[in-house]
Amino acid sequence: MSSTDKAEQVRLGFLAAIETRDRAFVGGLLVTDRFGRPLEFQCTTPVKPNRTQELLYGPTLVPFILGELLGKTLLDRLQVKPHLLFVDRVETLQVRSVATIPVLWALERTSKEATDKPSVDIGLNRCVFADDFESDRDVIKKHAAVFANDANLREPLERVSEALKETMASAGARVA
Amino acid sequence: MTSDVIDIDAQSISLDIKSDIYSSGANGALQRWPKVECTSIPALLKASTVPSWRPGWVRPKTVKLHFPEAVQFLPPQQPAQSGELQKIEMAKPKKKDGEQEPKKATRIKPPNDALSLEDRLFYILQPPLETMLAGQELIMPFEPFPHQYEGIAWMFSQKSALLADEMGLGKTMQTITAVRLLLRSGHIRRILFICPKPLIPNWQREFRTWAEELPFTTIEGDTARRKMIWNMPGVPLLIANYELVSRDLDGVPEEELPKFDLVVLDEAQRIKNRDSKTAEVVRGIPRKRSWALTGTPIENRPEELAALFEYMGVVPPAATPDLKQLSRISSIYVLRRTKDLVMKDMPPRLDRDELLELSPAQKLAYQTAEKDGVIKLNEMGDEISVQHVFELVLRLKQITNFDPFTGESAKLERLIANMEEIAASGGKAILFSQWTKVIDWLAARLTQFNPLVYHGGVPTPKREPILKEFKENPSKHILLMSYGTGAVGLNLQFAGYVFLFDRWWNPAVEDQAINRAHRIGCKSTVIVTRFISKDTIEERIDLVLKQKRQIFEAVLGQGETTSYSRSLTASEIFGLFDLKARSGKGMKKVQPVVPSPDEAAA
């Protein structure tokens, strides 16, 4: 297989979550080809932590729910597996601890957030990845070659958020 | 109670013992010495707590959305050679610090009639149109305008759609691109395009330009060959004309009709009469999506929209929605933009009416013909028909072009004067006339401008080379065209001048003609000159048409200038000569809205 063929087959995952007004979390994961064309989409049912869980998990609750609960479940259920996973918030980087692929938090290039964390520039975005996985840098750079200079990696995440809102609206739930 | 002290082993114990009775009933005075025993117990290794808690989380359920398999087409064998064609590249304005701005994103919205969540998510999860197109590596003559992106996104999601953009805004390109994206996404696999016969070459050319990798087959040839093509598997795109569709599919049992994912009607006003055979046959074609294209969604009566809506499947068969209902349905299923609204950056079109005095010889011929004609009409009494009046109108109009005996022509004189200026500046002009005879007559008298002739009398294979030469040869300054052949579907935006040598009955057709030059891609102002002979039938017709101008503006809103035909009715034709329309057949409309090439060539 030529390198061009491999580039053609690079698949990207976009994991986003929304929170409903009653503090439940819903996650969605979209897998696309390198042009952003959707290949598969999965979303979860809402997950709502109880009071005990809130107290005992403390500040680790949201990273746990987004990363290990929603993120891992979605990754496991996917039939089309991505090579890179982009997430929409820093808490979801937690999914890297249970995933086998690099996980990147896509930020605007000009964003002042997480400047102390390791990152790579892809398209129009600065992509932060988990501290403990510095070795991901090489893998990310290898796949990043397929992106156009004007690629906006936050855009597919917005699609996922919109799809989750549409799903929740159709189920009668109110989104926070 | 007394208070004494007893010494026991030299230890003093107070005998002042409280003797209050406790609430339990025990008497404190009776308490005994406490007996204390000491034993040692081993320390526990782990502390145990009750109750215990373990973080048990139930894994959430997931819901999966399937996307259709994408369809791959073979890339075109040869890259486009034309110097004008270029791979689409999105504009990349740079910020001061060198970073790129995110490109504009036109999102595809789910259609209003998409009821299932799966359908709605399918559209929501599609990438912005700009991203999709960039990923398709389209070859385009120019980057689509914002209104075209919106149009493509709208069509992409619509099962029933009427694209009614004003002429020149790119309905063809929007349709082809939407079809291409739907094909690529695997949402549709078999499409039928139906258009008027003269426009078949135009659609073929447009498909080669906008979707060069897309194989198409045209329905043509003898009956056996056509039958074979209709049923040929593996052809994604069929192009057919209305006449052949009507001929080939009429009477075919429903189960034997070819099935399509999408049927597109170009110049869809052809089915405005819902009882016509063509309309019935087209409605009977099995299909999942129904699109219609027309720049004139309403030609005479708003009810004509109902016929298109019936084809689109958004009103029940034979329904007669009122204006309010039509307006509501239109807001969902009709997309119409006018140049005034969306093409603010396009160079303006300057219209000027040249009122010309007839030359003396023309005037004499005209007055004689009119006088004799009216007398003859009045002598006919009740035998008179609209056709008789119509013939007189045509005869008079021909005299306003030139005097048949002397060849004198005020219009020609003015045209030559204008053309000398245009040719001197290296410009190009298109001239339209109703008659091929007039065009040939003009060609012989405009030789200094190297005229090219394009009308129904020119064989079809020779037409494309004529257009090419007009475009590429700087010495060819004028293209003489008939309304019927040249008014629709051609892209001549490099011509800066349009002359309407005589007037067509229907200003919508005139606008179509003008829009060959004044369309997307034109670089400078287009100057349109209408020759109108003073004190003649031309001036009277112009007045009648202007008076009708406002009738349909209320239906489709502000900015409407072309979506109605304003054709003359029979009574108005009679009125041109102060004749009263006769009853019965006299009220029938006398003029087709879109002239056919045969008509123009006649």
PDB file of C-alpha atoms in Angstrom, chain B residues 93-286:
ATOM      1  CA  PRO B  93      -7.466  35.548   3.665  1.00  0.00           C
ATOM      2  CA  LYS B  94      -4.572  35.996   6.013  1.00  0.00           C
ATOM      3  CA  LYS B  95      -4.575  37.698   9.324  1.00  0.00           C
ATOM      4  CA  LYS B  96      -1.939  40.197  10.157  1.00  0.00           C
ATOM      5  CA  ASP B  97      -0.026  37.696  12.218  1.00  0.00           C
ATOM      6  CA  GLY B  98       0.048  35.314   9.298  1.00  0.00           C
ATOM      7  CA  GLU B  99      -2.602  32.935  10.539  1.00  0.00           C
ATOM      8  CA  GLN B 100      -5.438  31.940   8.303  1.00  0.00           C
ATOM      9  CA  GLU B 101      -9.042  32.820   8.910  1.00  0.00           C
ATOM     10  CA  PRO B 102     -11.401  29.854   9.145  1.00  0.00           C
ATOM     11  CA  LYS B 103     -13.161  29.490   5.827  1.00  0.00           C
ATOM     12  CA  LYS B 104     -16.807  30.354   5.614  1.00  0.00           C
ATOM     13  CA  ALA B 105     -18.994  27.425   6.508  1.00  0.00           C
ATOM     14  CA  THR B 106     -22.330  26.781   4.827  1.00  0.00           C
ATOM     15  CA  ARG B 107     -24.041  24.157   6.928  1.00  0.00           C
ATOM     16  CA  ILE B 108     -26.551  21.719   5.545  1.00  0.00           C
ATOM     17  CA  LYS B 109     -29.765  21.969   7.487  1.00  0.00           C
ATOM     18  CA  PRO B 110     -32.208  19.116   7.809  1.00  0.00           C
ATOM     19  CA  PRO B 111     -35.318  19.723   5.707  1.00  0.00           C
ATOM     20  CA  ASN B 112     -38.514  20.700   7.441  1.00  0.00           C
ATOM     21  CA  ASP B 113     -40.212  17.520   6.357  1.00  0.00           C
ATOM     22  CA  ALA B 114     -37.501  15.205   7.726  1.00  0.00           C
ATOM     23  CA  LEU B 115     -39.365  13.561  10.561  1.00  0.00           C
ATOM     24  CA  SER B 116     -37.100  10.756  11.688  1.00  0.00           C
ATOM     25  CA  LEU B 117     -34.200  11.577  13.957  1.00  0.00           C
ATOM     26  CA  GLU B 118     -31.924   9.456  11.805  1.00  0.00           C
ATOM     27  CA  ASP B 119     -32.733  11.578   8.754  1.00  0.00           C
ATOM     28  CA  ARG B 120     -32.171  14.792  10.628  1.00  0.00           C
ATOM     29  CA  LEU B 121     -28.849  13.634  12.092  1.00  0.00           C
ATOM     30  CA  PHE B 122     -27.674  12.571   8.649  1.00  0.00           C
ATOM     31  CA  TYR B 123     -27.824  16.174   7.469  1.00  0.00           C
ATOM     32  CA  ILE B 124     -26.606  17.744  10.710  1.00  0.00           C
ATOM     33  CA  LEU B 125     -23.491  15.595  10.673  1.00  0.00           C
ATOM     34  CA  GLN B 126     -22.513  16.438   7.112  1.00  0.00           C
ATOM     35  CA  PRO B 127     -19.516  18.755   6.857  1.00  0.00           C
ATOM     36  CA  PRO B 128     -19.963  22.335   5.661  1.00  0.00           C
ATOM     37  CA  LEU B 129     -20.415  22.580   1.944  1.00  0.00           C
ATOM     38  CA  GLU B 130     -17.120  24.353   1.410  1.00  0.00           C
ATOM     39  CA  THR B 131     -15.305  21.466   3.077  1.00  0.00           C
ATOM     40  CA  MET B 132     -17.235  18.908   1.087  1.00  0.00           C
ATOM     41  CA  LEU B 133     -16.447  20.614  -2.200  1.00  0.00           C
ATOM     42  CA  ALA B 134     -12.797  21.070  -1.369  1.00  0.00           C
ATOM     43  CA  GLY B 135     -12.653  17.373  -0.579  1.00  0.00           C
ATOM     44  CA  GLN B 136     -14.188  16.479  -3.928  1.00  0.00           C
ATOM     45  CA  GLU B 137     -11.465  18.275  -5.896  1.00  0.00           C
ATOM     46  CA  LEU B 138     -14.033  19.873  -8.143  1.00  0.00           C
ATOM     47  CA  ILE B 139     -13.041  21.574 -11.327  1.00  0.00           C
ATOM     48  CA  MET B 140     -14.921  24.830 -11.535  1.00  0.00           C
ATOM     49  CA  PRO B 141     -14.737  27.875 -13.746  1.00  0.00           C
ATOM     50  CA  PHE B 142     -15.015  29.990 -10.619  1.00  0.00           C
ATOM     51  CA  GLU B 143     -15.583  29.544  -6.934  1.00  0.00           C
ATOM     52  CA  PRO B 144     -19.285  29.376  -6.096  1.00  0.00           C
ATOM     53  CA  PHE B 145     -20.851  32.521  -4.719  1.00  0.00           C
ATOM     54  CA  PRO B 146     -22.323  32.477  -1.203  1.00  0.00           C
ATOM     55  CA  HIS B 147     -25.881  32.255  -2.532  1.00  0.00           C
ATOM     56  CA  GLN B 148     -24.833  29.263  -4.623  1.00  0.00           C
ATOM     57  CA  TYR B 149     -23.377  27.490  -1.604  1.00  0.00           C
ATOM     58  CA  GLU B 150     -26.673  28.089   0.175  1.00  0.00           C
ATOM     59  CA  GLY B 151     -28.600  26.794  -2.807  1.00  0.00           C
ATOM     60  CA  ILE B 152     -26.507  23.635  -3.045  1.00  0.00           C
ATOM     61  CA  ALA B 153     -26.864  22.984   0.689  1.00  0.00           C
ATOM     62  CA  TRP B 154     -30.612  23.513   0.465  1.00  0.00           C
ATOM     63  CA  MET B 155     -31.055  21.199  -2.507  1.00  0.00           C
ATOM     64  CA  PHE B 156     -28.820  18.556  -0.952  1.00  0.00           C
ATOM     65  CA  SER B 157     -31.262  18.122   1.898  1.00  0.00           C
ATOM     66  CA  GLN B 158     -34.544  18.509   0.017  1.00  0.00           C
ATOM     67  CA  LYS B 159     -36.607  15.624  -1.258  1.00  0.00           C
ATOM     68  CA  SER B 160     -38.987  18.056  -2.923  1.00  0.00           C
ATOM     69  CA  ALA B 161     -37.476  21.263  -4.217  1.00  0.00           C
ATOM     70  CA  LEU B 162     -38.257  24.032  -6.643  1.00  0.00           C
ATOM     71  CA  LEU B 163     -35.173  26.104  -7.367  1.00  0.00           C
ATOM     72  CA  ALA B 164     -36.567  29.254  -8.878  1.00  0.00           C
ATOM     73  CA  ASP B 165     -33.574  31.560  -8.874  1.00  0.00           C
ATOM     74  CA  GLU B 166     -33.664  34.379 -11.326  1.00  0.00           C
ATOM     75  CA  MET B 167     -31.901  33.620 -14.571  1.00  0.00           C
ATOM     76  CA  GLY B 168     -28.174  33.988 -14.456  1.00  0.00           C
ATOM     77  CA  LEU B 169     -27.705  33.072 -10.807  1.00  0.00           C
ATOM     78  CA  GLY B 170     -26.446  29.580 -11.592  1.00  0.00           C
ATOM     79  CA  LYS B 171     -29.326  27.147 -11.217  1.00  0.00           C
ATOM     80  CA  THR B 172     -27.513  24.676 -13.453  1.00  0.00           C
ATOM     81  CA  MET B 173     -24.317  24.707 -11.445  1.00  0.00           C
ATOM     82  CA  GLN B 174     -26.132  24.467  -8.121  1.00  0.00           C
ATOM     83  CA  THR B 175     -28.193  21.528  -9.319  1.00  0.00           C
ATOM     84  CA  ILE B 176     -25.300  19.609 -10.814  1.00  0.00           C
ATOM     85  CA  THR B 177     -23.149  20.144  -7.742  1.00  0.00           C
ATOM     86  CA  ALA B 178     -25.932  19.057  -5.374  1.00  0.00           C
ATOM     87  CA  VAL B 179     -26.505  15.974  -7.519  1.00  0.00           C
ATOM     88  CA  ARG B 180     -22.827  15.239  -7.538  1.00  0.00           C
ATOM     89  CA  LEU B 181     -22.536  15.460  -3.773  1.00  0.00           C
ATOM     90  CA  LEU B 182     -25.617  13.308  -3.251  1.00  0.00           C
ATOM     91  CA  LEU B 183     -24.202  10.730  -5.627  1.00  0.00           C
ATOM     92  CA  ARG B 184     -20.863  10.764  -3.886  1.00  0.00           C
ATOM     93  CA  SER B 185     -22.464  10.414  -0.479  1.00  0.00           C
ATOM     94  CA  GLY B 186     -24.309   7.371  -1.729  1.00  0.00           C
ATOM     95  CA  HIS B 187     -27.696   8.932  -1.090  1.00  0.00           C
ATOM     96  CA  ILE B 188     -28.823   8.700  -4.684  1.00  0.00           C
ATOM     97  CA  ARG B 189     -27.645   6.398  -7.426  1.00  0.00           C
ATOM     98  CA  ARG B 190     -29.871   6.946 -10.442  1.00  0.00           C
ATOM     99  CA  ILE B 191     -31.027  10.317 -11.702  1.00  0.00           C
ATOM    100  CA  LEU B 192     -33.179  11.468 -14.602  1.00  0.00           C
ATOM    101  CA  PHE B 193     -32.812  14.982 -15.992  1.00  0.00           C
ATOM    102  CA  ILE B 194     -35.642  16.182 -18.194  1.00  0.00           C
ATOM    103  CA  CYS B 195     -35.245  19.388 -20.173  1.00  0.00           C
ATOM    104  CA  PRO B 196     -36.481  20.988 -23.386  1.00  0.00           C
ATOM    105  CA  LYS B 197     -34.874  19.457 -26.441  1.00  0.00           C
ATOM    106  CA  PRO B 198     -32.805  22.527 -27.426  1.00  0.00           C
ATOM    107  CA  LEU B 199     -31.172  22.516 -24.011  1.00  0.00           C
ATOM    108  CA  ILE B 200     -29.854  18.960 -24.177  1.00  0.00           C
ATOM    109  CA  PRO B 201     -26.430  20.022 -25.562  1.00  0.00           C
ATOM    110  CA  ASN B 202     -26.282  22.696 -22.918  1.00  0.00           C
ATOM    111  CA  TRP B 203     -26.820  20.229 -20.080  1.00  0.00           C
ATOM    112  CA  GLN B 204     -24.291  17.857 -21.621  1.00  0.00           C
ATOM    113  CA  ARG B 205     -21.747  20.646 -21.715  1.00  0.00           C
ATOM    114  CA  GLU B 206     -22.538  21.756 -18.185  1.00  0.00           C
ATOM    115  CA  PHE B 207     -22.140  18.232 -16.845  1.00  0.00           C
ATOM    116  CA  ARG B 208     -18.773  17.912 -18.540  1.00  0.00           C
ATOM    117  CA  THR B 209     -17.739  21.201 -16.954  1.00  0.00           C
ATOM    118  CA  TRP B 210     -19.060  20.801 -13.433  1.00  0.00           C
ATOM    119  CA  ALA B 211     -18.914  17.062 -12.925  1.00  0.00           C
ATOM    120  CA  GLU B 212     -16.513  15.741 -15.468  1.00  0.00           C
ATOM    121  CA  GLU B 213     -16.117  12.375 -13.792  1.00  0.00           C
ATOM    122  CA  LEU B 214     -19.845  11.756 -13.828  1.00  0.00           C
ATOM    123  CA  PRO B 215     -20.933   9.500 -16.689  1.00  0.00           C
ATOM    124  CA  PHE B 216     -24.240  10.429 -18.308  1.00  0.00           C
ATOM    125  CA  THR B 217     -26.304   9.016 -21.129  1.00  0.00           C
ATOM    126  CA  THR B 218     -28.716  10.924 -23.308  1.00  0.00           C
ATOM    127  CA  ILE B 219     -32.005   9.362 -24.324  1.00  0.00           C
ATOM    128  CA  GLU B 220     -31.936   9.500 -28.115  1.00  0.00           C
ATOM    129  CA  GLY B 221     -32.063   7.362 -31.213  1.00  0.00           C
ATOM    130  CA  ASP B 222     -34.798   5.082 -32.490  1.00  0.00           C
ATOM    131  CA  THR B 223     -37.433   3.466 -30.309  1.00  0.00           C
ATOM    132  CA  ALA B 224     -35.508   0.256 -29.715  1.00  0.00           C
ATOM    133  CA  ARG B 225     -32.351   2.098 -28.746  1.00  0.00           C
ATOM    134  CA  ARG B 226     -34.229   4.412 -26.414  1.00  0.00           C
ATOM    135  CA  LYS B 227     -35.946   1.481 -24.750  1.00  0.00           C
ATOM    136  CA  MET B 228     -32.585  -0.129 -24.217  1.00  0.00           C
ATOM    137  CA  ILE B 229     -31.165   3.074 -22.669  1.00  0.00           C
ATOM    138  CA  TRP B 230     -34.154   3.538 -20.362  1.00  0.00           C
ATOM    139  CA  ASN B 231     -33.573   0.122 -18.873  1.00  0.00           C
ATOM    140  CA  MET B 232     -29.798   0.063 -18.996  1.00  0.00           C
ATOM    141  CA  PRO B 233     -28.421  -0.725 -15.524  1.00  0.00           C
ATOM    142  CA  GLY B 234     -25.427   1.035 -14.043  1.00  0.00           C
ATOM    143  CA  VAL B 235     -26.009   4.424 -15.658  1.00  0.00           C
ATOM    144  CA  PRO B 236     -26.198   6.990 -12.861  1.00  0.00           C
ATOM    145  CA  LEU B 237     -27.472   9.828 -14.964  1.00  0.00           C
ATOM    146  CA  LEU B 238     -29.935   9.964 -17.841  1.00  0.00           C
ATOM    147  CA  ILE B 239     -30.746  13.132 -19.773  1.00  0.00           C
ATOM    148  CA  ALA B 240     -33.972  13.228 -21.746  1.00  0.00           C
ATOM    149  CA  ASN B 241     -36.188  15.810 -23.363  1.00  0.00           C
ATOM    150  CA  TYR B 242     -39.835  16.268 -22.483  1.00  0.00           C
ATOM    151  CA  GLU B 243     -41.107  15.017 -25.811  1.00  0.00           C
ATOM    152  CA  LEU B 244     -39.257  11.721 -25.630  1.00  0.00           C
ATOM    153  CA  VAL B 245     -40.215  11.158 -22.014  1.00  0.00           C
ATOM    154  CA  SER B 246     -43.823  11.703 -22.920  1.00  0.00           C
ATOM    155  CA  ARG B 247     -43.564   9.442 -25.959  1.00  0.00           C
ATOM    156  CA  ASP B 248     -41.568   6.635 -24.385  1.00  0.00           C
ATOM    157  CA  LEU B 249     -43.177   6.363 -20.969  1.00  0.00           C
ATOM    158  CA  ASP B 250     -46.807   7.097 -21.771  1.00  0.00           C
ATOM    159  CA  GLY B 251     -48.931   4.022 -21.252  1.00  0.00           C
ATOM    160  CA  VAL B 252     -46.126   1.937 -19.769  1.00  0.00           C
ATOM    161  CA  PRO B 253     -47.438  -0.136 -16.843  1.00  0.00           C
ATOM    162  CA  GLU B 254     -46.301   1.258 -13.521  1.00  0.00           C
ATOM    163  CA  GLU B 255     -44.280  -1.803 -12.624  1.00  0.00           C
ATOM    164  CA  GLU B 256     -42.334  -1.549 -15.892  1.00  0.00           C
ATOM    165  CA  LEU B 257     -41.472   2.138 -15.578  1.00  0.00           C
ATOM    166  CA  PRO B 258     -37.797   2.904 -14.947  1.00  0.00           C
ATOM    167  CA  LYS B 259     -37.204   3.901 -11.343  1.00  0.00           C
ATOM    168  CA  PHE B 260     -35.089   6.797 -10.173  1.00  0.00           C
ATOM    169  CA  ASP B 261     -33.781   8.188  -6.937  1.00  0.00           C
ATOM    170  CA  LEU B 262     -34.134  11.693  -8.295  1.00  0.00           C
ATOM    171  CA  VAL B 263     -35.960  13.317 -11.194  1.00  0.00           C
ATOM    172  CA  VAL B 264     -35.002  16.880 -12.128  1.00  0.00           C
ATOM    173  CA  LEU B 265     -37.184  18.974 -14.409  1.00  0.00           C
ATOM    174  CA  ASP B 266     -35.458  21.877 -16.111  1.00  0.00           C
ATOM    175  CA  GLU B 267     -37.698  24.679 -17.376  1.00  0.00           C
ATOM    176  CA  ALA B 268     -40.325  23.044 -15.199  1.00  0.00           C
ATOM    177  CA  GLN B 269     -43.014  25.445 -16.323  1.00  0.00           C
ATOM    178  CA  ARG B 270     -43.443  22.931 -19.113  1.00  0.00           C
ATOM    179  CA  ILE B 271     -45.723  20.969 -16.803  1.00  0.00           C
ATOM    180  CA  LYS B 272     -47.697  23.953 -15.565  1.00  0.00           C
ATOM    181  CA  ASN B 273     -50.775  22.505 -17.239  1.00  0.00           C
ATOM    182  CA  ARG B 274     -51.321  19.604 -14.894  1.00  0.00           C
ATOM    183  CA  ASP B 275     -53.716  17.865 -17.252  1.00  0.00           C
ATOM    184  CA  SER B 276     -51.268  17.771 -20.139  1.00  0.00           C
ATOM    185  CA  LYS B 277     -49.922  14.419 -21.198  1.00  0.00           C
ATOM    186  CA  THR B 278     -46.376  15.513 -20.433  1.00  0.00           C
ATOM    187  CA  ALA B 279     -47.303  16.514 -16.889  1.00  0.00           C
ATOM    188  CA  GLU B 280     -49.131  13.269 -16.270  1.00  0.00           C
ATOM    189  CA  VAL B 281     -46.306  11.124 -17.612  1.00  0.00           C
ATOM    190  CA  VAL B 282     -43.672  13.006 -15.617  1.00  0.00           C
ATOM    191  CA  ARG B 283     -45.697  12.702 -12.424  1.00  0.00           C
ATOM    192  CA  GLY B 284     -46.002   8.970 -13.002  1.00  0.00           C
ATOM    193  CA  ILE B 285     -42.268   8.282 -13.049  1.00  0.00           C
ATOM    194  CA  PRO B 286     -41.330   6.359  -9.873  1.00  0.00           C
TER     195      PRO B 286
END
